[in-house]
Short mmCIF file of C-alpha atoms in Angstrom, two decimals:
data_model
loop_
_atom_site.label_atom_id
_atom_site.label_comp_id
_atom_site.label_asym_id
_atom_site.label_seq_id
_atom_site.Cartn_x
_atom_site.Cartn_y
_atom_site.Cartn_z
CA MET T 16 -20.76 38.82 1.82
CA ALA T 17 -22.84 38.97 4.99
CA ASP T 18 -25.91 37.75 3.11
CA LEU T 19 -23.88 34.86 1.72
CA LEU T 20 -22.62 33.83 5.14
CA ASN T 21 -26.15 34.02 6.56
CA ASN T 22 -27.57 31.81 3.81
CA ALA T 23 -28.94 28.65 5.50
CA GLU T 24 -27.86 26.31 2.69
CA VAL T 25 -24.30 27.63 2.70
CA LEU T 26 -24.07 27.35 6.48
CA ARG T 27 -25.40 23.80 6.35
CA LEU T 28 -22.88 22.75 3.72
CA LEU T 29 -20.02 24.39 5.63
CA GLU T 30 -21.04 22.58 8.80
CA LEU T 31 -21.34 19.31 6.89
CA SER T 32 -17.89 19.69 5.38
CA LYS T 33 -16.34 20.69 8.73
CA ASN T 34 -17.82 17.73 10.63
CA GLY T 35 -17.25 15.33 7.76
CA LEU T 36 -13.58 16.12 7.15
CA LEU T 37 -12.20 14.41 10.25
CA PHE T 38 -14.46 11.41 9.70
CA ALA T 39 -13.39 11.22 6.04
CA ILE T 40 -9.73 11.25 7.11
CA TRP T 41 -10.46 8.50 9.64
CA GLU T 42 -12.24 6.38 7.02
CA THR T 43 -9.37 6.83 4.57
CA LEU T 44 -6.72 5.82 7.12
CA TYR T 45 -8.83 2.92 8.41
CA VAL T 46 -9.32 1.43 4.95
CA THR T 47 -5.65 2.01 4.03
CA VAL T 48 -4.26 0.37 7.18
CA ILE T 49 -6.55 -2.68 7.01
CA SER T 50 -5.98 -3.16 3.27
CA THR T 51 -2.20 -2.78 3.61
CA PHE T 52 -2.11 -5.31 6.45
CA PHE T 53 -3.97 -8.01 4.53
CA ALA T 54 -2.13 -7.17 1.30
CA TYR T 55 1.13 -7.95 3.11
CA VAL T 56 -0.30 -11.07 4.74
CA ILE T 57 -0.86 -12.40 1.21
CA GLY T 58 1.81 -10.57 -0.79
CA LEU T 59 4.84 -10.98 1.47
CA PRO T 60 4.89 -14.82 1.35
CA LEU T 61 4.22 -14.73 -2.39
CA GLY T 62 7.11 -12.32 -2.93
CA VAL T 63 9.43 -14.56 -0.91
CA ILE T 64 8.33 -17.64 -2.86
CA THR T 65 8.99 -15.96 -6.23
CA VAL T 66 12.63 -15.51 -5.20
CA VAL T 67 13.50 -18.60 -3.15
CA GLY T 68 11.36 -20.95 -5.25
CA GLU T 69 12.98 -20.26 -8.61
CA GLN T 70 15.60 -22.51 -10.16
CA GLY T 71 18.84 -21.93 -8.28
CA GLY T 72 17.00 -20.49 -5.26
CA VAL T 73 17.36 -21.72 -1.71
CA LEU T 74 14.06 -23.62 -1.88
CA PRO T 75 13.38 -24.54 -5.55
CA LEU T 76 9.77 -25.32 -6.43
CA PRO T 77 8.40 -27.13 -9.51
CA LYS T 78 8.55 -24.94 -12.59
CA PRO T 79 4.77 -25.23 -13.33
CA VAL T 80 4.01 -23.90 -9.84
CA MET T 81 6.28 -20.89 -10.35
CA THR T 82 4.85 -20.26 -13.82
CA VAL T 83 1.26 -20.22 -12.53
CA LEU T 84 2.21 -18.02 -9.57
CA ASN T 85 3.94 -15.42 -11.73
CA PHE T 86 1.11 -15.52 -14.26
CA VAL T 87 -1.55 -14.81 -11.60
CA ILE T 88 0.48 -11.96 -10.11
CA ASN T 89 1.09 -10.41 -13.53
CA ILE T 90 -2.58 -10.70 -14.55
CA LEU T 91 -3.85 -9.01 -11.40
CA ARG T 92 -1.24 -6.27 -11.67
CA SER T 93 -2.19 -5.50 -15.25
CA VAL T 94 -5.88 -4.80 -14.53
CA PRO T 95 -6.61 -1.08 -13.87
CA PHE T 96 -7.92 -0.50 -10.36
CA LEU T 97 -11.23 1.08 -11.38
CA ILE T 98 -12.03 -1.94 -13.57
CA LEU T 99 -10.86 -4.34 -10.86
CA MET T 100 -13.21 -2.69 -8.34
CA VAL T 101 -16.17 -3.45 -10.60
CA VAL T 102 -15.04 -7.01 -11.34
CA VAL T 103 -14.56 -7.79 -7.63
CA ILE T 104 -18.03 -6.52 -6.63
CA PRO T 105 -19.48 -10.09 -6.34
CA LEU T 106 -16.54 -11.08 -4.11
CA SER T 107 -17.08 -8.02 -1.92
CA ARG T 108 -20.76 -8.84 -1.60
CA LEU T 109 -19.89 -12.44 -0.69
CA ILE T 110 -17.32 -11.54 1.98
CA VAL T 111 -18.75 -8.41 3.63
CA GLY T 112 -22.37 -8.65 2.53
CA THR T 113 -22.38 -5.45 0.47
CA SER T 114 -20.62 -3.93 -2.51
CA ILE T 115 -21.09 -0.29 -1.48
CA GLY T 116 -19.51 1.61 1.38
CA THR T 117 -16.22 1.96 3.18
CA VAL T 118 -15.84 -1.64 4.32
CA ALA T 119 -16.73 -3.00 0.87
CA THR T 120 -13.78 -1.15 -0.69
CA ILE T 121 -11.31 -3.10 1.44
CA VAL T 122 -11.80 -6.27 -0.64
CA PRO T 123 -10.88 -4.77 -4.06
CA LEU T 124 -8.04 -2.84 -2.42
CA ILE T 125 -6.54 -6.08 -1.11
CA VAL T 126 -6.99 -7.85 -4.46
CA ALA T 127 -5.34 -4.95 -6.27
CA ALA T 128 -2.54 -4.45 -3.74
CA PHE T 129 -1.22 -7.90 -2.88
CA PRO T 130 0.30 -8.57 -6.36
CA PHE T 131 1.96 -5.15 -6.18
CA VAL T 132 3.29 -6.00 -2.71
CA ALA T 133 4.57 -9.35 -3.97
CA ARG T 134 6.61 -7.64 -6.70
CA LEU T 135 7.95 -5.04 -4.26
CA VAL T 136 9.06 -7.81 -1.90
CA GLU T 137 10.60 -9.74 -4.77
CA SER T 138 12.57 -6.68 -5.86
CA SER T 139 13.82 -6.11 -2.30
CA LEU T 140 14.95 -9.71 -1.82
CA ARG T 141 16.86 -9.73 -5.09
CA GLU T 142 19.07 -6.94 -3.75
CA VAL T 143 20.58 -9.29 -1.16
CA ASP T 144 24.20 -10.17 -1.93
CA ARG T 145 24.36 -13.70 -3.30
CA GLY T 146 27.65 -14.25 -1.46
CA VAL T 147 25.91 -13.82 1.91
CA ILE T 148 23.39 -16.51 0.98
CA GLU T 149 26.11 -18.87 -0.23
CA ALA T 150 28.02 -18.34 3.02
CA ALA T 151 24.93 -19.32 5.01
CA GLU T 152 24.45 -22.39 2.83
CA SER T 153 28.09 -23.41 3.35
CA MET T 154 27.55 -23.28 7.13
CA GLY T 155 24.73 -25.80 6.83
CA CYS T 156 21.77 -23.47 7.37
CA SER T 157 18.41 -24.83 6.29
CA PRO T 158 16.38 -22.99 3.62
CA PHE T 159 13.98 -21.61 6.23
CA GLN T 160 16.87 -20.41 8.40
CA ILE T 161 18.39 -18.65 5.39
CA ILE T 162 15.06 -16.97 4.61
CA ALA T 163 14.31 -15.91 8.19
CA LYS T 164 17.81 -15.04 9.41
CA VAL T 165 19.67 -13.94 6.27
CA ILE T 166 17.49 -12.87 3.35
CA LEU T 167 14.75 -10.99 5.20
CA PRO T 168 17.06 -9.19 7.69
CA GLU T 169 19.51 -8.20 4.93
CA SER T 170 16.70 -6.74 2.82
CA ARG T 171 14.99 -4.92 5.72
CA PRO T 172 15.72 -1.33 4.56
CA SER T 173 14.43 -2.05 1.07
CA LEU T 174 11.39 -3.86 2.48
CA ILE T 175 10.55 -0.83 4.61
CA SER T 176 10.88 1.45 1.59
CA GLY T 177 8.63 -0.90 -0.35
CA PHE T 178 6.11 -0.89 2.47
CA THR T 179 6.02 2.91 2.35
CA THR T 180 5.43 2.82 -1.40
CA ALA T 181 2.67 0.22 -1.03
CA PHE T 182 0.96 2.17 1.76
CA ILE T 183 0.91 5.38 -0.26
CA THR T 184 -0.31 3.54 -3.36
CA ILE T 185 -3.15 1.91 -1.43
CA LEU T 186 -3.99 5.32 0.02
CA SER T 187 -4.40 6.72 -3.49
CA TYR T 188 -6.41 3.65 -4.56
CA GLY T 189 -8.72 4.19 -1.58
CA ALA T 190 -9.36 7.75 -2.71
CA MET T 191 -10.43 6.43 -6.13
CA ALA T 192 -12.87 4.04 -4.44
CA GLY T 193 -15.21 6.99 -3.93
CA ALA T 194 -16.22 6.52 -7.56
CA ILE T 195 -18.15 3.33 -6.68
CA GLY T 196 -19.64 4.44 -3.37
CA GLY T 197 -16.64 4.11 -1.08
CA GLY T 198 -16.17 6.52 1.81
CA GLY T 199 -13.29 8.69 2.91
CA LEU T 200 -11.70 11.69 1.29
CA GLY T 201 -12.35 10.36 -2.21
CA SER T 202 -16.08 10.21 -1.63
CA MET T 203 -16.08 13.63 0.01
CA SER T 204 -14.22 15.26 -2.87
CA LEU T 205 -16.47 13.63 -5.49
CA ASN T 206 -19.85 14.05 -3.82
CA LEU T 207 -19.38 17.48 -2.29
CA GLY T 208 -16.46 18.94 -4.17
CA TYR T 209 -17.18 17.85 -7.74
CA GLN T 210 -20.87 16.94 -8.05
CA ARG T 211 -22.11 19.82 -5.88
CA ARG T 212 -19.47 22.15 -7.32
CA MET T 213 -17.98 23.07 -3.93
CA LYS T 214 -14.45 23.56 -5.19
CA ILE T 215 -13.10 24.51 -1.79
CA ILE T 216 -13.94 21.03 -0.46
CA LEU T 217 -12.36 19.43 -3.52
CA TRP T 218 -9.12 21.31 -2.99
CA VAL T 219 -9.13 20.73 0.77
CA SER T 220 -9.44 16.98 0.16
CA VAL T 221 -6.55 17.08 -2.30
CA VAL T 222 -4.38 19.07 0.10
CA VAL T 223 -5.11 16.67 2.97
CA LEU T 224 -4.17 13.69 0.80
CA VAL T 225 -0.92 15.39 -0.23
CA VAL T 226 -0.09 16.14 3.42
CA LEU T 227 -0.78 12.51 4.42
CA VAL T 228 1.45 11.23 1.62
CA GLN T 229 4.28 13.58 2.65
CA ILE T 230 4.03 12.48 6.28
CA PHE T 231 4.05 8.76 5.53
CA GLN T 232 6.84 9.11 2.96
CA SER T 233 9.04 11.07 5.36
CA VAL T 234 8.48 8.62 8.21
CA GLY T 235 9.07 5.60 5.97
CA THR T 236 12.28 7.03 4.53
CA ARG T 237 13.62 7.86 7.99
CA VAL T 238 12.85 4.38 9.34
CA ALA T 239 14.43 2.74 6.27
CA VAL T 240 17.63 4.78 6.66
CA ARG T 241 17.87 4.03 10.37
CA SER T 242 17.45 0.30 9.75
CA ASP T 243 20.23 0.18 7.14
CA HIS T 244 23.34 -1.17 8.87
CA ARG T 245 25.42 0.03 5.90
CA ILE T 246 24.77 3.66 6.85
CA ASN T 247 26.19 5.24 9.98
CA ARG T 248 24.36 7.70 12.17
CA SER T 249 25.70 10.70 10.30
CA GLY T 250 23.87 9.50 7.19
CA LYS T 251 27.03 8.41 5.32
CA ARG T 252 27.62 4.95 4.01
CA LYS T 253 30.12 2.96 6.00
CA LYS T 254 33.41 2.34 4.25
CA LYS T 255 34.20 -1.25 3.44
CA GLN T 256 37.10 -2.62 5.42
#
């Protein structure tokens, strides 16, 4: 055991993994936060449009526009992420100047995530009671007032839950980006853990990802519950009067 610990190669790899772990965590969180932000910048308005722009919605749009919008969202959602990363390589090279590295993975992550976000937002908005919307319409509220002051606030808890789901999904996508030269925990587990057969690093990377997911899920669930006006502070649903 002493000879093993004194081996220069083993010591070098241990030092590399120790110094690289915190940086890998930072890269993973950096890519996830940036990708989630831009995915919501694109996906949130699209999700709102898919609900309010349909026939019978508060802001109906031409049927061809809605058909094209839903078609594009469905197409992008149906492409597996690993394939999408390869397909989007020219776009990554055009936007960030390279197709390899941590920053380059942000582009395919956004392309893969914003249709998913749009569907999550759509699902949340459809949970809003139609009677509340009709009451706002009867009071003469404009479509934009109904969206901003009725639909979005009423669906806040579900939107927060959807945000948590999207964040965790993008986190897992980012880990897969190590397969095409991305950084973070995915790259560390593949390059050191799998290819160099250092199983301890592979398992440490997996454990760290699991811990991150548990933290974000717990925080997201707590925030969603606290923002739900239908639930009192004791955690029980308020009785209808």
